Amino acid sequence: MTKKSPYDTGLDQNRANYVPLSPLTFLERSAFVYPDKIAVIQGGRQYTWAETYARCRRLASALTRLGIGKNDTVAIMLPNTASMFEVHFGVPMAGAVLNTLNTRLDAESIAFMLQHGEAKVLITDLEYSPIVKAALARMDGPKPLVIDSLDPDFTGGQRLGDTTYEELLQDGDPDFVWSLPESEWDAIALNYTSGTTGNPKGVVYHHRGAYLNCASNIMSWGMLPHAVYLWTLPMFHANGWCFVWTLAANAGTSVCLRRIDVNLIFPLIREHKITHMCGAPIIYGMMINAPEKLRAGIKHSVSGLIAGAPPPAAIIEGAERIGLNLTHVYGLTETYGPASVCAKHPEWDAMSIEQRTERNGRQGVRYHMQEAITVLDPGSMEPVPWDGQTMGEIMFRGNLVMKGYLKNEAATIEAFAGDWFHTGDLAVVQPDGYVKIKDRSKDIIISGGENISSLEVEDVLYRHPAVTIAAVVAMPDGKWGEVPCAFIELREGAAVTEDEIIAHCRSHLAHFKVPKHIIFGDLPKTSTGKIQKFVLRGTAKSAQAIE
């Protein structure tokens, strides 16, 4: 007979001591505690937390009246607007799953996502009417009900539905009684990866992971209450790294920016005293390279999270010089956005800017609410030594890992092999336990049997004063098998030759690592500023382009 534990209180889990975790509760709390504090700013319009909560409840009510409920997908094709902020709460309040679509994708990709995710409703901005119309025409079977969002900041575009977003809200009840999910494991969002070959995979988020990453964002970044956050990061990208929900937990203010324009960014920082922002290196590169007169009058420092490719040293150094305090985070769509952070140490402040840059450019350590980040040999699944030299694959484990891929059990099983989530990124562990990415597995260039990190070469290229963006991929070579090929965007007004770039690289790199070919011109990028290396591989005809 099993002895009864003295810690058995005699009462099983119940409604008094267990409530499913969901970021929806953050909105309710901020509306109750800070009803008159500004939640969202878009142009000349402002909404308080009480108004935002009422609008989200109207949306949930209206969707429910349309027959939308648990596990129904509501697709969203919106830029960074107040309505985009609201759907992050209103849709899951109806029990539905939020599917924010990448607004820069082609019609074929959008059609696949709408069909694969079985969207029942599509809320879309008129700016994207041509793409959405073409996508709907490509769909087989049932099509979603289209709701047009008429944003005053955009004129033109074709109406595709019979109802507008504001009309939908008017049909809703501002006192709608919504419910938390039955289980915190229930899906809250569906986010598609930007697949480089074949169809993208649908990443499923659960309420628990979204809730915990909200808390992690605040704790791991050290955000003070009532942050004023500038939306340069697309809200469609991993739900804005969960910062839409984070701002509700923080009772902060979201300043919406419909399109990325450095001529708008600095005036908004100055006017609203922006405290926080997020983005890929390209966003900060634009700010660093902007005319100094745009920054005039900004006396305060802005905290920025930077992710995407490991940030070049020139970006970290340049940001510090113009008052941007950058913190490097790392993650993927599959990890709710950031799941590790390069946690800073006070003693780093006494170091030279070059030393701080080296330390701040690492992928770092686990987020507060993530159980573990590690670097393992993908074959043996054994940890690599902390020597800063031995490469393995970065892997995650914990609550900040997706539920899985929608309708793709094989890919889910592969991603979770060995009870770790496999990122595909190659890294080392430095002696202090901080993780440092060396490359994507497919970005290692093998030249004459020697491994060349494209990131190492790119970092040197970024240090040339004429270079604003650089990417390095493998190019076939009859003698060496592969050699590095560099694609470069130059700063406005800059002029430099291929020989000058190669000479610059030779002064900083072993000769076998120096690019053998330099191609100047605009680089293809995703909507979040990541360089599309698979396109460049195709141009260079590298072996990795054939998959």
Coordinates of C-alpha atoms in Angstrom, one line a residue:
M1 CA 0.0 0.0 0.0
T2 CA 1.4 3.4 -1.0
K3 CA 1.9 5.7 1.9
K4 CA 0.1 9.0 1.6
S5 CA 2.4 12.0 1.1
P6 CA 2.2 14.6 3.8
Y7 CA 2.1 17.1 1.0
D8 CA -1.1 15.7 -0.4
T9 CA -3.6 18.4 0.7
G10 CA -6.5 16.2 -0.1
L11 CA -7.7 18.4 -3.0
D12 CA -6.9 17.8 -6.6
Q13 CA -6.1 20.6 -9.1
N14 CA -9.2 22.9 -9.1
R15 CA -10.3 26.3 -10.4
A16 CA -9.0 28.0 -7.3
N17 CA -5.4 26.9 -7.7
Y18 CA -5.1 26.3 -11.5
V19 CA -6.0 28.6 -14.4
P20 CA -4.8 27.9 -17.9
L21 CA -2.0 30.4 -18.8
S22 CA -2.9 32.7 -21.7
P23 CA -1.6 36.2 -22.7
L24 CA -5.3 37.3 -23.1
T25 CA -5.3 37.9 -19.3
F26 CA -2.7 40.6 -19.7
L27 CA -5.1 42.7 -21.8
E28 CA -7.8 42.3 -19.2
R29 CA -5.5 43.3 -16.4
S30 CA -4.1 46.4 -18.1
A31 CA -7.6 47.6 -19.0
F32 CA -8.7 47.2 -15.4
V33 CA -5.6 48.7 -13.7
Y34 CA -4.7 51.4 -16.3
P35 CA -8.0 52.1 -18.3
D36 CA -7.0 55.6 -19.3
K37 CA -3.4 54.9 -20.2
I38 CA -2.6 55.0 -24.0
A39 CA -2.2 51.5 -25.4
V40 CA -1.9 52.1 -29.1
I41 CA -0.9 55.1 -31.3
Q42 CA -1.3 55.1 -35.0
G43 CA -0.8 58.5 -36.7
G44 CA -3.3 60.9 -35.1
R45 CA -5.4 58.2 -33.5
Q46 CA -4.9 56.9 -30.0
Y47 CA -6.7 54.2 -28.0
T48 CA -6.6 53.7 -24.3
W49 CA -6.3 50.3 -22.7
A50 CA -10.0 50.4 -21.9
E51 CA -10.9 51.3 -25.5
T52 CA -8.6 48.6 -26.8
Y53 CA -10.1 46.0 -24.6
A54 CA -13.6 46.9 -25.7
R55 CA -12.7 46.8 -29.4
C56 CA -11.1 43.4 -28.9
R57 CA -14.2 42.1 -27.2
R58 CA -16.3 43.5 -30.0
L59 CA -14.2 41.6 -32.5
A60 CA -14.5 38.4 -30.6
S61 CA -18.2 38.8 -30.3
A62 CA -18.6 39.6 -34.0
L63 CA -16.5 36.5 -35.0
T64 CA -18.6 34.3 -32.7
R65 CA -21.8 35.5 -34.3
L66 CA -20.2 34.5 -37.7
G67 CA -19.9 31.0 -36.3
I68 CA -16.1 31.2 -35.6
G69 CA -15.1 29.1 -32.6
K70 CA -12.4 26.8 -31.2
N71 CA -9.7 25.7 -33.7
D72 CA -11.1 27.8 -36.5
T73 CA -8.5 29.7 -38.3
V74 CA -8.8 33.5 -38.9
A75 CA -6.1 34.8 -41.3
I76 CA -4.8 38.3 -41.2
M77 CA -3.1 40.3 -44.0
L78 CA -2.4 43.6 -42.3
P79 CA 0.6 46.0 -41.8
N80 CA 1.6 47.3 -38.4
T81 CA -1.7 49.1 -37.5
A82 CA -4.0 49.4 -34.6
S83 CA -6.3 46.7 -36.1
M84 CA -3.3 44.3 -36.4
F85 CA -2.7 44.9 -32.6
E86 CA -6.3 44.2 -31.8
V87 CA -6.7 40.9 -33.8
H88 CA -4.0 39.3 -31.6
F89 CA -6.5 39.5 -28.7
G90 CA -9.9 39.5 -30.4
V91 CA -9.3 36.4 -32.5
P92 CA -8.2 34.0 -29.7
M93 CA -10.9 35.6 -27.4
A94 CA -13.3 33.9 -29.8
G95 CA -11.5 30.6 -29.3
A96 CA -10.0 30.8 -32.8
V97 CA -6.5 30.5 -34.0
L98 CA -4.7 33.6 -35.3
N99 CA -2.8 33.2 -38.6
T100 CA -0.9 36.4 -39.5
L101 CA 0.3 36.4 -43.1
N102 CA 3.6 37.8 -44.4
T103 CA 2.4 40.8 -46.3
R104 CA 5.3 40.6 -48.8
L105 CA 4.6 37.1 -50.1
D106 CA 3.4 36.3 -53.6
A107 CA -0.2 35.2 -54.4
E108 CA 0.8 31.5 -54.7
S109 CA 2.3 31.4 -51.2
I110 CA -0.7 33.2 -49.7
A111 CA -3.1 30.8 -51.4
F112 CA -1.3 27.8 -50.0
M113 CA -1.4 29.2 -46.5
L114 CA -5.1 30.1 -46.6
Q115 CA -5.9 26.6 -47.9
H116 CA -3.5 24.7 -45.7
G117 CA -4.6 26.5 -42.6
E118 CA -8.3 26.2 -43.6
A119 CA -8.9 29.9 -42.9
K120 CA -12.6 30.6 -42.3
V121 CA -12.2 34.4 -42.2
L122 CA -9.6 36.7 -43.8
I123 CA -9.1 40.3 -42.6
T124 CA -7.1 42.2 -45.2
D125 CA -5.8 45.7 -45.8
L126 CA -6.8 47.3 -49.1
E127 CA -3.1 47.8 -50.0
Y128 CA -2.8 44.0 -50.5
S129 CA -6.0 43.6 -52.5
P130 CA -4.2 42.6 -55.8
I131 CA -2.2 39.8 -54.1
V132 CA -5.2 38.6 -52.0
K133 CA -7.5 38.6 -55.0
A134 CA -5.0 36.6 -57.0
A135 CA -4.5 34.2 -54.0
L136 CA -8.2 33.6 -53.6
A137 CA -8.5 32.8 -57.3
R138 CA -5.8 30.1 -56.9
M139 CA -7.6 28.4 -54.1
D140 CA -9.4 25.1 -54.5
G141 CA -12.4 24.4 -52.4
P142 CA -13.9 26.7 -49.7
K143 CA -12.7 30.3 -49.6
P144 CA -12.6 32.4 -46.4
L145 CA -15.0 35.2 -45.7
V146 CA -13.2 38.4 -46.6
I147 CA -13.3 41.4 -44.2
D148 CA -11.7 44.6 -45.6
S149 CA -9.7 46.8 -43.3
L150 CA -9.9 50.4 -44.4
D151 CA -7.0 52.2 -42.9
P152 CA -7.1 56.0 -43.1
D153 CA -3.4 56.0 -43.6
F154 CA -3.8 54.3 -47.0
T155 CA -5.8 55.5 -49.9
G156 CA -6.8 53.3 -52.9
G157 CA -7.1 49.6 -53.2
Q158 CA -10.0 47.4 -54.2
R159 CA -12.7 46.2 -51.8
L160 CA -12.9 42.4 -51.8
G161 CA -15.5 41.8 -49.1
D162 CA -19.0 43.0 -48.2
T163 CA -18.0 44.1 -44.7
T164 CA -15.3 46.3 -43.3
Y165 CA -13.3 45.8 -40.1
E166 CA -15.0 48.7 -38.4
E167 CA -18.4 47.6 -39.4
L168 CA -17.6 44.2 -38.0
L169 CA -16.7 45.7 -34.7
Q170 CA -19.9 47.7 -34.6
D171 CA -21.8 44.5 -34.8
G172 CA -19.9 43.2 -31.8
D173 CA -20.6 43.5 -28.1
P174 CA -18.0 45.6 -26.1
D175 CA -19.0 43.6 -23.0
F176 CA -18.7 40.2 -24.7
V177 CA -17.9 37.5 -22.1
W178 CA -15.0 35.6 -23.4
S179 CA -13.4 32.5 -21.9
L180 CA -9.9 31.3 -21.4
P181 CA -8.9 28.1 -23.3
E182 CA -9.9 24.8 -21.9
S183 CA -6.2 23.9 -21.9
E184 CA -3.2 26.2 -22.1
W185 CA -1.9 23.7 -24.7
D186 CA -4.7 24.8 -27.1
A187 CA -3.5 26.6 -30.2
I188 CA -3.4 30.4 -30.1
A189 CA -1.6 31.1 -33.4
L190 CA -0.4 29.6 -36.6
N191 CA 2.8 31.1 -38.2
Y192 CA 4.2 29.9 -41.5
T193 CA 8.0 29.7 -41.9
S194 CA 9.4 31.4 -45.0
G195 CA 10.3 28.1 -46.7
T196 CA 13.2 28.3 -49.2
T197 CA 12.2 25.1 -51.0
G198 CA 8.8 23.6 -51.3
N199 CA 5.9 24.8 -49.2
P200 CA 6.4 26.6 -45.9
K201 CA 5.6 24.8 -42.7
G202 CA 2.8 25.9 -40.4
V203 CA 4.2 26.5 -36.9
V204 CA 1.6 26.0 -34.1
Y205 CA 1.8 28.2 -31.0
H206 CA 0.0 27.3 -27.7
H207 CA -1.4 29.8 -25.1
R208 CA 1.2 28.6 -22.5
G209 CA 4.2 29.3 -24.7
A210 CA 2.9 32.7 -25.8
Y211 CA 2.2 33.7 -22.1
L212 CA 5.6 32.6 -20.9
N213 CA 7.5 34.3 -23.8
C214 CA 5.7 37.6 -22.8
A215 CA 7.1 37.3 -19.4
S216 CA 10.5 36.2 -20.8
N217 CA 10.6 39.3 -23.0
I218 CA 10.2 41.6 -20.1
M219 CA 12.5 39.8 -17.7
S220 CA 15.3 38.9 -20.1
W221 CA 15.3 42.5 -21.6
G222 CA 14.8 44.2 -18.2
M223 CA 11.9 46.2 -19.5
L224 CA 10.5 48.7 -17.0
P225 CA 6.7 49.1 -16.8
H226 CA 4.9 51.3 -19.4
A227 CA 7.5 51.0 -22.1
V228 CA 6.9 53.1 -25.3
Y229 CA 7.5 50.7 -28.1
L230 CA 8.0 51.5 -31.8
W231 CA 6.7 48.8 -34.2
T232 CA 9.5 48.5 -36.7
L233 CA 9.4 44.7 -36.5
P234 CA 6.4 43.3 -38.4
M235 CA 3.7 42.1 -36.2
F236 CA 3.1 39.2 -38.5
H237 CA 6.6 37.8 -37.8
A238 CA 6.2 35.3 -35.0
N239 CA 3.5 37.6 -33.7
G240 CA 6.0 40.4 -33.4
W241 CA 8.2 38.1 -31.3
C242 CA 5.2 37.9 -29.0
F243 CA 5.7 41.6 -28.2
V244 CA 2.1 42.4 -29.0
W245 CA 1.1 40.4 -26.0
T246 CA 4.2 41.6 -24.1
L247 CA 3.1 45.2 -24.4
A248 CA -0.3 44.3 -22.8
A249 CA 1.6 42.6 -19.9
N250 CA 3.8 45.7 -19.6
A251 CA 0.9 48.1 -19.9
G252 CA 3.1 49.9 -22.4
T253 CA 2.3 52.0 -25.5
S254 CA 2.5 50.6 -29.0
V255 CA 3.5 53.2 -31.6
C256 CA 2.5 51.7 -35.0
L257 CA 4.5 52.3 -38.1
R258 CA 2.7 51.2 -41.3
R259 CA 5.9 51.1 -43.4
I260 CA 9.6 51.2 -42.6
D261 CA 11.0 54.6 -43.4
V262 CA 13.9 56.0 -41.6
N263 CA 12.5 59.5 -42.2
L264 CA 9.5 58.5 -40.0
I265 CA 11.4 56.5 -37.4
F266 CA 13.4 59.3 -35.9
P267 CA 10.5 61.8 -35.7
L268 CA 8.5 59.2 -33.9
I269 CA 11.3 58.5 -31.4
R270 CA 11.6 62.2 -30.8
E271 CA 7.8 62.9 -30.5
H272 CA 6.8 59.9 -28.4
K273 CA 10.0 59.4 -26.4
I274 CA 10.3 55.8 -27.7
T275 CA 12.1 53.6 -25.2
H276 CA 12.1 50.2 -27.0
M277 CA 12.2 48.7 -30.4
C278 CA 13.1 45.4 -32.2
G279 CA 14.4 44.5 -35.6
A280 CA 16.8 42.8 -37.9
P281 CA 20.3 44.2 -38.5
I282 CA 19.1 46.0 -41.6
I283 CA 16.7 48.2 -39.6
Y284 CA 19.5 49.4 -37.3
G285 CA 21.8 49.7 -40.3
M286 CA 19.3 52.2 -41.9
M287 CA 19.3 54.2 -38.7
I288 CA 23.0 54.2 -38.3
N289 CA 23.5 55.4 -41.9
A290 CA 20.8 58.0 -41.8
P291 CA 21.8 61.7 -42.1
E292 CA 22.8 63.1 -38.7
K293 CA 20.1 65.9 -39.0
L294 CA 17.4 63.3 -38.7
R295 CA 18.6 62.4 -35.2
A296 CA 18.8 66.0 -34.0
G297 CA 16.9 66.7 -30.8
I298 CA 16.9 63.1 -29.5
K299 CA 18.5 63.2 -26.1
H300 CA 17.5 59.8 -24.7
S301 CA 18.8 56.3 -25.3
V302 CA 16.6 53.7 -27.0
S303 CA 16.8 50.0 -26.1
G304 CA 16.8 47.7 -29.1
L305 CA 16.6 44.0 -29.5
I306 CA 18.5 42.8 -32.6
A307 CA 18.1 39.3 -34.1
G308 CA 18.1 37.6 -37.5
A309 CA 21.6 36.9 -38.7
P310 CA 24.3 37.4 -36.1
P311 CA 24.8 41.2 -36.1
P312 CA 28.0 42.4 -37.7
A313 CA 30.3 44.2 -35.4
A314 CA 29.9 47.4 -37.4
I315 CA 26.2 47.4 -36.6
I316 CA 26.7 47.0 -32.8
E317 CA 29.4 49.6 -32.7
G318 CA 27.5 52.1 -34.9
A319 CA 24.3 51.7 -32.8
E320 CA 26.2 52.5 -29.6
R321 CA 27.6 55.6 -31.2
I322 CA 24.1 57.0 -32.0
G323 CA 22.5 56.1 -28.7
L324 CA 20.9 52.7 -29.5
N325 CA 21.5 50.2 -26.7
L326 CA 21.3 46.9 -28.5
T327 CA 20.8 43.5 -26.9
H328 CA 21.3 40.5 -29.1
V329 CA 18.6 37.8 -29.0
Y330 CA 18.3 34.6 -30.9
G331 CA 15.4 32.3 -31.9
L332 CA 13.2 31.1 -34.7
T333 CA 9.6 31.1 -35.6
E334 CA 9.5 27.7 -33.9
T335 CA 10.6 29.2 -30.6
Y336 CA 8.1 32.1 -30.4
G337 CA 10.8 34.4 -31.6
P338 CA 13.5 35.1 -29.1
A339 CA 14.4 32.2 -26.8
S340 CA 18.0 33.1 -25.9
V341 CA 19.7 36.3 -25.1
C342 CA 23.2 37.6 -24.8
A343 CA 22.8 38.6 -21.2
K344 CA 25.1 41.5 -20.4
H345 CA 27.5 41.8 -17.5
P346 CA 28.2 45.2 -15.7
E347 CA 31.9 44.7 -16.0
W348 CA 31.6 44.8 -19.8
D349 CA 30.9 48.5 -19.5
A350 CA 34.5 49.1 -18.6
M351 CA 35.7 47.4 -21.8
S352 CA 36.6 49.0 -25.1
I353 CA 33.8 49.2 -27.6
E354 CA 35.5 46.5 -29.7
Q355 CA 35.5 44.1 -26.7
R356 CA 31.9 44.9 -25.9
T357 CA 31.0 44.3 -29.5
E358 CA 32.6 40.9 -29.5
R359 CA 30.7 39.9 -26.3
N360 CA 27.4 41.4 -27.3
G361 CA 27.4 39.7 -30.7
R362 CA 26.8 36.2 -29.2
Q363 CA 23.6 34.3 -29.1
G364 CA 24.2 33.8 -25.4
V365 CA 22.2 31.9 -22.9
R366 CA 18.6 30.7 -22.5
Y367 CA 15.7 33.1 -22.0
H368 CA 14.3 33.1 -18.5
M369 CA 11.2 31.0 -19.4
Q370 CA 13.1 28.5 -21.7
E371 CA 14.5 25.4 -20.1
A372 CA 17.7 25.0 -22.1
I373 CA 19.8 26.0 -25.1
T374 CA 22.7 23.8 -25.9
V375 CA 25.1 22.8 -28.7
L376 CA 25.1 19.1 -29.5
D377 CA 26.8 16.9 -32.1
P378 CA 23.7 16.2 -34.3
G379 CA 25.0 12.6 -34.9
S380 CA 25.8 11.5 -31.4
M381 CA 23.6 14.1 -29.6
E382 CA 26.5 14.6 -27.2
P383 CA 27.4 18.2 -26.0
V384 CA 30.3 19.8 -27.6
P385 CA 33.2 21.0 -25.3
W386 CA 33.2 24.6 -24.1
D387 CA 36.3 25.5 -26.1
G388 CA 34.9 28.0 -28.6
Q389 CA 36.2 25.9 -31.4
T390 CA 34.2 22.6 -31.7
M391 CA 31.0 23.1 -33.8
G392 CA 27.7 21.5 -33.2
E393 CA 24.0 22.3 -33.8
I394 CA 22.1 24.7 -31.6
M395 CA 19.1 22.9 -29.9
F396 CA 16.4 24.1 -27.6
R397 CA 14.2 22.5 -25.0
G398 CA 11.4 24.0 -23.0
N399 CA 8.1 25.9 -23.0
L400 CA 9.2 28.3 -25.6
V401 CA 9.2 25.6 -28.3
M402 CA 6.3 25.2 -30.8
K403 CA 3.5 22.7 -30.4
G404 CA 4.6 21.3 -33.8
Y405 CA 4.0 21.7 -37.5
L406 CA 0.4 21.8 -38.7
K407 CA -0.6 18.6 -40.6
N408 CA 3.1 17.6 -40.9
E409 CA 3.8 14.8 -38.4
A410 CA 7.0 13.7 -40.2
A411 CA 8.6 17.2 -40.0
T412 CA 7.6 17.5 -36.4
I413 CA 9.2 14.2 -35.4
E414 CA 12.3 15.1 -37.3
A415 CA 12.5 18.6 -35.6
F416 CA 12.1 17.0 -32.1
A417 CA 14.5 14.1 -32.6
G418 CA 16.2 13.1 -29.4
D419 CA 13.8 15.3 -27.3
W420 CA 15.5 18.5 -28.5
F421 CA 14.3 21.0 -31.0
H422 CA 16.9 21.1 -33.9
T423 CA 17.5 24.6 -35.2
G424 CA 19.8 23.8 -38.1
D425 CA 22.3 26.5 -36.9
L426 CA 25.9 25.6 -36.3
A427 CA 27.6 27.1 -33.3
V428 CA 30.3 26.7 -30.6
V429 CA 30.1 27.1 -26.9
Q430 CA 32.6 29.6 -25.5
P431 CA 34.4 29.0 -22.1
D432 CA 31.9 31.1 -20.2
G433 CA 29.0 28.9 -21.5
Y434 CA 27.7 31.5 -24.0
V435 CA 26.6 30.1 -27.4
K436 CA 28.1 31.7 -30.6
I437 CA 26.7 30.9 -34.0
K438 CA 29.2 30.1 -36.7
D439 CA 26.8 29.5 -39.6
R440 CA 23.7 27.8 -40.8
S441 CA 24.5 24.2 -41.7
K442 CA 24.0 25.0 -45.3
D443 CA 26.1 28.2 -45.2
I444 CA 29.4 26.5 -44.4
I445 CA 31.6 26.7 -47.5
I446 CA 34.0 23.7 -47.9
S447 CA 36.9 24.9 -50.0
G448 CA 39.7 22.4 -50.7
G449 CA 38.6 20.4 -47.7
E450 CA 38.8 23.5 -45.4
N451 CA 35.6 24.9 -43.7
I452 CA 34.9 28.6 -44.3
S453 CA 32.3 30.4 -42.2
S454 CA 30.3 32.8 -44.4
L455 CA 29.5 34.8 -41.3
E456 CA 33.2 35.4 -40.6
V457 CA 33.8 36.7 -44.1
E458 CA 30.6 38.8 -43.9
D459 CA 31.8 40.4 -40.7
V460 CA 35.0 41.5 -42.4
L461 CA 33.1 42.9 -45.4
Y462 CA 30.8 45.0 -43.1
R463 CA 33.9 46.7 -41.8
H464 CA 34.7 48.2 -45.1
P465 CA 33.4 51.8 -45.0
A466 CA 31.7 51.5 -48.5
V467 CA 29.7 48.4 -47.6
T468 CA 26.2 48.6 -46.1
I469 CA 24.9 45.0 -46.7
A470 CA 26.9 41.9 -47.4
A471 CA 26.2 38.2 -47.9
V472 CA 28.6 35.3 -48.8
V473 CA 27.6 32.0 -50.3
A474 CA 29.5 29.1 -52.0
M475 CA 30.3 29.2 -55.7
P476 CA 31.4 26.1 -57.6
D477 CA 35.1 26.0 -58.5
G478 CA 36.8 23.5 -60.6
K479 CA 40.0 23.4 -58.5
W480 CA 38.7 23.9 -54.9
G481 CA 35.2 22.5 -55.2
E482 CA 33.7 25.6 -53.6
V483 CA 34.9 29.2 -53.1
P484 CA 33.3 32.2 -51.4
C485 CA 31.3 34.5 -53.5
A486 CA 30.3 37.9 -52.0
F487 CA 27.2 39.9 -52.8
I488 CA 27.4 43.5 -51.7
E489 CA 25.2 46.6 -51.4
L490 CA 27.2 49.9 -51.2
R491 CA 26.4 52.9 -49.2
E492 CA 24.7 55.7 -51.1
G493 CA 27.4 57.7 -53.0
A494 CA 30.1 55.1 -52.3
A495 CA 32.4 53.8 -55.1
V496 CA 34.7 50.8 -54.7
T497 CA 36.1 48.2 -57.0
E498 CA 36.2 44.4 -56.7
D499 CA 40.0 44.5 -56.3
E500 CA 39.7 47.0 -53.4
I501 CA 37.2 44.7 -51.6
I502 CA 39.3 41.7 -52.1
A503 CA 42.4 43.6 -50.8
H504 CA 40.4 44.6 -47.7
C505 CA 39.5 41.0 -47.1
R506 CA 43.1 39.8 -47.6
S507 CA 44.2 42.1 -44.8
H508 CA 41.9 40.5 -42.3
L509 CA 41.4 36.9 -43.4
A510 CA 43.4 33.9 -44.3
H511 CA 43.8 33.9 -48.1
F512 CA 41.7 30.8 -48.7
K513 CA 38.7 32.5 -47.0
V514 CA 38.8 35.6 -49.2
P515 CA 35.9 35.9 -51.7
K516 CA 37.0 35.0 -55.2
H517 CA 34.1 36.9 -56.8
I518 CA 32.4 40.1 -55.8
I519 CA 28.9 41.0 -57.1
F520 CA 27.5 44.5 -56.5
G521 CA 23.8 45.3 -56.4
D522 CA 20.6 45.1 -54.3
L523 CA 20.3 42.0 -52.3
P524 CA 17.0 40.0 -52.1
K525 CA 15.5 40.2 -48.6
T526 CA 12.5 39.0 -46.6
S527 CA 10.0 41.4 -45.2
T528 CA 11.9 41.3 -41.9
G529 CA 15.2 42.3 -43.5
K530 CA 16.8 38.9 -43.6
I531 CA 18.9 38.3 -46.7
Q532 CA 17.5 35.5 -48.9
K533 CA 20.6 33.4 -49.3
F534 CA 18.8 30.7 -51.2
V535 CA 18.2 33.3 -54.0
L536 CA 21.9 34.2 -53.9
R537 CA 22.9 30.5 -54.0
G538 CA 20.8 30.1 -57.1
T539 CA 22.6 33.1 -58.7
A540 CA 26.0 31.6 -57.7
K541 CA 24.9 28.1 -58.8
S542 CA 26.2 26.7 -55.5
A543 CA 25.6 23.1 -54.7
Q544 CA 23.3 24.0 -51.8
A545 CA 20.9 25.6 -54.2
I546 CA 20.0 22.2 -55.5
E547 CA 17.7 20.7 -52.8

